[in-house]
Short mmCIF file of C-alpha atoms and ligand atoms in Angstrom, two decimals:
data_model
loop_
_atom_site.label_atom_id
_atom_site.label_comp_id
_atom_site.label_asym_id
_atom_site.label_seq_id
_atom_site.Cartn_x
_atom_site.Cartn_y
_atom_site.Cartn_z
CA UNK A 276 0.00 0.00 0.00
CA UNK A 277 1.20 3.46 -0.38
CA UNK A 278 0.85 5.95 2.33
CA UNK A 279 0.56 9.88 1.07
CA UNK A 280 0.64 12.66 3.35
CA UNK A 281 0.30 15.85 1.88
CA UNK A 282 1.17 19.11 3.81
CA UNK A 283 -0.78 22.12 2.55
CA UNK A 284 -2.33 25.30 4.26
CA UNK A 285 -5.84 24.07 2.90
CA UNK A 286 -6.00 20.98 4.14
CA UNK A 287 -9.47 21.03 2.91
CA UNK A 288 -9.46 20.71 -0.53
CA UNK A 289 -8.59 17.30 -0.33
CA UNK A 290 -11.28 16.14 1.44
CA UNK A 291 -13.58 16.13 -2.25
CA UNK A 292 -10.46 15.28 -3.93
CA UNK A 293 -10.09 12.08 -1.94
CA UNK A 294 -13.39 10.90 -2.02
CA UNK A 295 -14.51 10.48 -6.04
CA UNK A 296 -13.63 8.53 -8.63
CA UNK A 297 -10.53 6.02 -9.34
CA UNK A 298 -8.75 7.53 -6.47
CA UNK A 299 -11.45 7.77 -4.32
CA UNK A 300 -11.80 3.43 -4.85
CA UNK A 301 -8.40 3.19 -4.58
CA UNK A 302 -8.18 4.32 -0.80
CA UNK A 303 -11.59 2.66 -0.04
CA UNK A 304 -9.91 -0.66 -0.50
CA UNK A 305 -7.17 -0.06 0.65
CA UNK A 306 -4.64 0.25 -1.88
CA UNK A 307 -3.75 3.72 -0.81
CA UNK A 308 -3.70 5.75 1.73
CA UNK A 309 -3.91 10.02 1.70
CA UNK A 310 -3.88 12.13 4.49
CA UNK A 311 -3.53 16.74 4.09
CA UNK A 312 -2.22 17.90 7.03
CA UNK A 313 -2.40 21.57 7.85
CA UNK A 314 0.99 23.30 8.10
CA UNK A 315 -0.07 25.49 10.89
CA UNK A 316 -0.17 22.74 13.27
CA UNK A 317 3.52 23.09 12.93
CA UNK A 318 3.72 26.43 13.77
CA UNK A 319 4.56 27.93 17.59
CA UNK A 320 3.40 31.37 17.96
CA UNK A 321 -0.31 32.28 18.58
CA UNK A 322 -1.35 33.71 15.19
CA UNK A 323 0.34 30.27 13.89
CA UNK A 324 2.41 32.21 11.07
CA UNK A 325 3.61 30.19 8.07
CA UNK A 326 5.19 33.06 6.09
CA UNK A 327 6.76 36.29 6.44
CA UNK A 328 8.34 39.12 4.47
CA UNK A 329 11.54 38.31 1.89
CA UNK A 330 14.93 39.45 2.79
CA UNK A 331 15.94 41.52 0.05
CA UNK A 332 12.69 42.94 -0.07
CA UNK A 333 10.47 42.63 -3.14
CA UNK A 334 6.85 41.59 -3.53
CA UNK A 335 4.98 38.94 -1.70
CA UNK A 336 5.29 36.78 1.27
CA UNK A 337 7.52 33.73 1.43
CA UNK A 338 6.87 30.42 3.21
CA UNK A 339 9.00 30.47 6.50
CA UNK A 340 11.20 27.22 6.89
CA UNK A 341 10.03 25.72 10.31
CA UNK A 342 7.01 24.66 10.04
CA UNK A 343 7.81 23.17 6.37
CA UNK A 344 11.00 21.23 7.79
CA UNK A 345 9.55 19.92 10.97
CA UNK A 346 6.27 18.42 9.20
CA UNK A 347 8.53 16.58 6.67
CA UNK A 348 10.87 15.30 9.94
CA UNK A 349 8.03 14.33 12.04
CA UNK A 350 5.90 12.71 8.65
CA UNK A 351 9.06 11.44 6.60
CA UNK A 352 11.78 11.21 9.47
CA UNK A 353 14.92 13.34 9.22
CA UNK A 354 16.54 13.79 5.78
CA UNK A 355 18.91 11.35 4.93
CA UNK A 356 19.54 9.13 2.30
CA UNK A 357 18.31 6.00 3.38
CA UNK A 358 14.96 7.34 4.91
CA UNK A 359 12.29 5.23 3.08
CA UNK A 360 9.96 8.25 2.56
CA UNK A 361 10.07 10.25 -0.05
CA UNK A 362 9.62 13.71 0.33
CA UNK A 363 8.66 16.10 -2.85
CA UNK A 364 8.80 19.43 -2.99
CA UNK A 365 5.89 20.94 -5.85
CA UNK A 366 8.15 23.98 -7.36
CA UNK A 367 7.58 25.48 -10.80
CA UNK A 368 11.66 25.70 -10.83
CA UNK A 369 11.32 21.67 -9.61
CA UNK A 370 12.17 19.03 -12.76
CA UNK A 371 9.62 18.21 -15.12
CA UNK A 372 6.64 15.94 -13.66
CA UNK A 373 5.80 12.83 -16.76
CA UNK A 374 4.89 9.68 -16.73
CA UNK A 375 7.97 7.82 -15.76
CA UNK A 376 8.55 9.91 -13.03
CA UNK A 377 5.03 8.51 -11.46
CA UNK A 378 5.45 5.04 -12.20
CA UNK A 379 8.90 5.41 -10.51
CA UNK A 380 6.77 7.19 -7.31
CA UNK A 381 4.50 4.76 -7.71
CA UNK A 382 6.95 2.56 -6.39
CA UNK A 383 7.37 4.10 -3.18
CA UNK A 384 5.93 2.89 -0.21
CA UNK A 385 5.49 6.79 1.55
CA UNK A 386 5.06 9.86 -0.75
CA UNK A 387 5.27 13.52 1.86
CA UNK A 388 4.22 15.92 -0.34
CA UNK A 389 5.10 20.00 0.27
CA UNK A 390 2.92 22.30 -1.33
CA UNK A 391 3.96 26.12 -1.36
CA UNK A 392 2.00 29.20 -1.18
CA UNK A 393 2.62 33.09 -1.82
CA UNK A 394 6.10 33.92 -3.70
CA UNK A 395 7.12 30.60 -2.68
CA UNK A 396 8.69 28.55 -0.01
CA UNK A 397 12.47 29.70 2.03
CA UNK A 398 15.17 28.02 -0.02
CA UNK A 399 16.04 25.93 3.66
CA UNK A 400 13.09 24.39 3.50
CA UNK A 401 13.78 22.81 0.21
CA UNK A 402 17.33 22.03 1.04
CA UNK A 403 16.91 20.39 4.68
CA UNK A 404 13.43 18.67 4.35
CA UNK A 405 12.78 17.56 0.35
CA UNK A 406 14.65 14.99 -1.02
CA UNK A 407 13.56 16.78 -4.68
CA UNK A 408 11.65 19.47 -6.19
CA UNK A 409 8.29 18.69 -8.69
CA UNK A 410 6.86 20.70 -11.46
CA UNK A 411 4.35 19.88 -13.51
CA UNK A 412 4.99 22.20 -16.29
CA UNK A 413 6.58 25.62 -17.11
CA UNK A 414 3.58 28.03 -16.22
CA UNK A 415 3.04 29.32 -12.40
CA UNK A 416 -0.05 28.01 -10.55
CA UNK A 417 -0.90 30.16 -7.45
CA UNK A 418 -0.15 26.72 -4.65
CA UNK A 419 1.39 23.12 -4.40
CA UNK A 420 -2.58 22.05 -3.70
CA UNK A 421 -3.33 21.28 -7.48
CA UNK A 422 -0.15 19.87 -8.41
CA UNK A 423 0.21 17.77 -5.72
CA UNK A 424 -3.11 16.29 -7.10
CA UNK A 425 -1.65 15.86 -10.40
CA UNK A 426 0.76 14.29 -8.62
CA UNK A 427 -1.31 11.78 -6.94
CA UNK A 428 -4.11 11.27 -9.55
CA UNK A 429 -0.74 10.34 -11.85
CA UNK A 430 0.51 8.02 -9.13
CA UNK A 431 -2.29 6.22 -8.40
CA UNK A 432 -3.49 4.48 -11.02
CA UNK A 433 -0.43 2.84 -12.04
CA UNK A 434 -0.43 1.29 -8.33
CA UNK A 435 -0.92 -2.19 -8.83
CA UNK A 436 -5.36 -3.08 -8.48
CA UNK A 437 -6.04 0.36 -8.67
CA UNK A 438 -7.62 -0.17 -12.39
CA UNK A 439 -10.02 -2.53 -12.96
CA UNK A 440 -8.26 -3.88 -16.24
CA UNK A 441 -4.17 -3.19 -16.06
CA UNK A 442 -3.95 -3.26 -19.65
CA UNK A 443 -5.70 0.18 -19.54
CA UNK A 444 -2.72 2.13 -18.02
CA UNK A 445 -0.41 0.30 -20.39
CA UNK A 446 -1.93 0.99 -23.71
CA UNK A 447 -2.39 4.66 -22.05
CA UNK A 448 -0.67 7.81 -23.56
CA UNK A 449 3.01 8.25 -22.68
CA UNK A 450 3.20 5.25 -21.51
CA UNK A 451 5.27 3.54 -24.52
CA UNK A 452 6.52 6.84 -25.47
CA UNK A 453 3.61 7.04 -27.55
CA UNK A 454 0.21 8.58 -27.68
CA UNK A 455 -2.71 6.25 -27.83
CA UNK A 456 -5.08 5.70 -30.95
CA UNK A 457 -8.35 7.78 -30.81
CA UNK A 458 -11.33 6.51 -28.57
CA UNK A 459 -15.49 6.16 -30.05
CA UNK A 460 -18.21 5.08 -28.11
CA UNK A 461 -22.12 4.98 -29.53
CA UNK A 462 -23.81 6.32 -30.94
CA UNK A 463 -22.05 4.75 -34.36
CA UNK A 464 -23.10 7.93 -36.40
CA UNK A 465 -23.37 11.43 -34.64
CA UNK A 466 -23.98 14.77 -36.92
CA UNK A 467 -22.77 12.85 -39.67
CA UNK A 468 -19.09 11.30 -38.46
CA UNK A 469 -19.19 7.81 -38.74
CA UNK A 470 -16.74 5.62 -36.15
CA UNK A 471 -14.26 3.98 -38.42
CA UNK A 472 -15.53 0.85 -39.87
CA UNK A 473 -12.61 -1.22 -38.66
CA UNK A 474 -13.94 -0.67 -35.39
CA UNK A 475 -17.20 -2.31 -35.42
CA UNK A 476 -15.49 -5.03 -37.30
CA UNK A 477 -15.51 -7.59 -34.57
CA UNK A 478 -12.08 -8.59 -35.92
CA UNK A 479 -9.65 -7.70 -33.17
CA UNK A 480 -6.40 -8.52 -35.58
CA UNK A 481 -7.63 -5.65 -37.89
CA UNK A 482 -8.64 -3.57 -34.82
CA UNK A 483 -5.03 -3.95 -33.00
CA UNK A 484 -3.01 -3.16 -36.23
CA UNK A 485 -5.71 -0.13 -36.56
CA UNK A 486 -4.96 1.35 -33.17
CA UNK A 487 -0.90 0.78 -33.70
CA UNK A 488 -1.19 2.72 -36.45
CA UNK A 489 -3.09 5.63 -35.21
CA UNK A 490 -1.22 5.47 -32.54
CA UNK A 491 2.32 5.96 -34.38
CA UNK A 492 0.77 8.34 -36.83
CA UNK A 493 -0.45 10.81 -34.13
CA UNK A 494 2.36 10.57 -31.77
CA UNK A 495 4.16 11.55 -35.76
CA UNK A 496 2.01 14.78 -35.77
CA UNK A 497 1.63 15.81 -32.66
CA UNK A 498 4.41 14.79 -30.82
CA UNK A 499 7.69 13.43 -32.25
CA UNK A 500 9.51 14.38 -29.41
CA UNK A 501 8.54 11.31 -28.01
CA UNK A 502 9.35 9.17 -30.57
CA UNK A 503 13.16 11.21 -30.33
CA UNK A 504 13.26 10.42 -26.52
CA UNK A 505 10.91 7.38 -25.88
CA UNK A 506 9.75 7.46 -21.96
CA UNK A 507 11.59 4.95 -19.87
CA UNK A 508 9.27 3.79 -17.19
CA UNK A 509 11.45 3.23 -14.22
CA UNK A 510 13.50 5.89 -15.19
CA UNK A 511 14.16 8.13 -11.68
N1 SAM B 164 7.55 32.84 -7.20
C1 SAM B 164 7.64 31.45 -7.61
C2 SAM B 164 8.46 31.38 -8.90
O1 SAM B 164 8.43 32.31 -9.69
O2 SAM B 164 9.12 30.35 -9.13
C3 SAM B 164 6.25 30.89 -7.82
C4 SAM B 164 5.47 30.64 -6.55
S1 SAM B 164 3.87 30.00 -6.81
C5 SAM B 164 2.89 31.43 -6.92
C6 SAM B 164 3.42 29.36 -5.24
C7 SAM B 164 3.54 27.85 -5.07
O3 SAM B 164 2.75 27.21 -6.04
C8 SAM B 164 4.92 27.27 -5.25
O4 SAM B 164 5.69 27.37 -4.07
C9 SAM B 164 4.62 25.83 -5.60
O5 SAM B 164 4.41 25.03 -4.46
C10 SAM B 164 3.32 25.94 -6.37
N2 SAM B 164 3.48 25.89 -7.83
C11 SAM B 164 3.21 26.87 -8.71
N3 SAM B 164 3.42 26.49 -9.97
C12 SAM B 164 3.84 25.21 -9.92
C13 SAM B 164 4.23 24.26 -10.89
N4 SAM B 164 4.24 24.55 -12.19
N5 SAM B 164 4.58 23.02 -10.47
C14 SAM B 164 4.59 22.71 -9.16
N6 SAM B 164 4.25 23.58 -8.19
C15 SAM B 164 3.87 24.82 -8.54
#
């Protein structure tokens, strides 16, 4: 099972987030476990601060160090390299979030993730509690709350039971360094577009050279990046 504890100044948006869909299954049996704590509970003083004003001056408010470090150490242990948890930092400076990268964390057996707020989190806090920092992409999202989520919506469903069938997250997008073929559902005509023929077929040889096809020429178009640098799953 993994165990994810996520440390956030709104604890409360996970409480929705945890409770829906394939995640939502995954922790009601079991398979996974995620807990938001509130950062303040690591604070000391009585209007249980969690940022203050940046040396140097400029805009904003920055995300003081204590509280971050001390939740990691008393979630993840002290920082060191053999800890077993894994602490992540979400950063829009952090390395690139993909797919390998969360069947590598889905690996893990404890996940502490740090989400930031304001003009970000004291440097410290980075350097003495996360073992690495996370971005999901290069634009600037206002707090860690909805990458972390990424994060963990990622994660999940390449744990092991988490989808029904396994083959789904294996034929999935990125996955093979590819993108997958095009889905269709019924109706079989709508406003005039037909689903391809091949598809209602019945003939799963034809169907499964169809989909390899599709699936080459639209990772061709769209993304032959891919193709140049095929995603290693298990790469760290
Ligand atoms: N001033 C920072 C900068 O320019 O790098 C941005 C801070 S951002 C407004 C506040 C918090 O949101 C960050 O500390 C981080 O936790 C989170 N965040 C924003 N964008 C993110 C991204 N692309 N990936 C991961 N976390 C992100």
């Amino acid at each position: 099972m993994l165990r994810i504890d996520v440390v956030t100044i709104f604890p409360e948006l996970f409480e929705p987030f945890r409770a829906v869909g394939v995640l939502g299954g995954a922790i009601e049996r079991g398979l996974l476990s995620l807990a938001a704590h509130d950062l303040r509970r690591w604070t000391r003083d009585r209007h249980r601060t969690v940022d203050d004003i940046p040396y140097g001056g400029g805009p904003g408010m920055v995300m003081k160090p204590e509280p971050l470090v001390e939740a990691a150490e008393e979630l993840a242990g002290p920082k060191h390299p053999l800890r077993v948890a894994r602490v992540l930092l979400l950063a829009p400076q952090g390395a690139r979030f993909h797919q390998a990268k969360a069947a590598a964390l889905a690996r893990e057996s404890h996940l502490v993730l740090l989400c930031g707020r304001y003009e970000g989190v004291d440097q410290r806090a980075s350097e003495l509690a996360a073992d690495e920092e996370l971005s999901i992409g290069d634009y600037v999202v206002s707090g860690g709350e909805a990458p972390a989520m990424v994060v963990i919506e990622a994660v999940s469903r390449l744990l092991p039971g988490v989808l029904g069938n396994p083959e789904s997250s294996a034929a999935e997008s990125f996955q093979q360094g590819a993108l997958e073929a095009p889905h269709y559902t019924r109706p079989a005509e709508f406003r005039g577009c037909a689903v391809p023929e091949v598809l209602r077929s019945g003939d799963h040889g034809r169907i499964r050279a169809w989909r390899a096809t599709q699936s080459k020429v639209r990772t061709q178009r769209r993304r032959p990046d891919l193709q140049a640098a095929p995603c290693q799953t298990g790469e760290q």
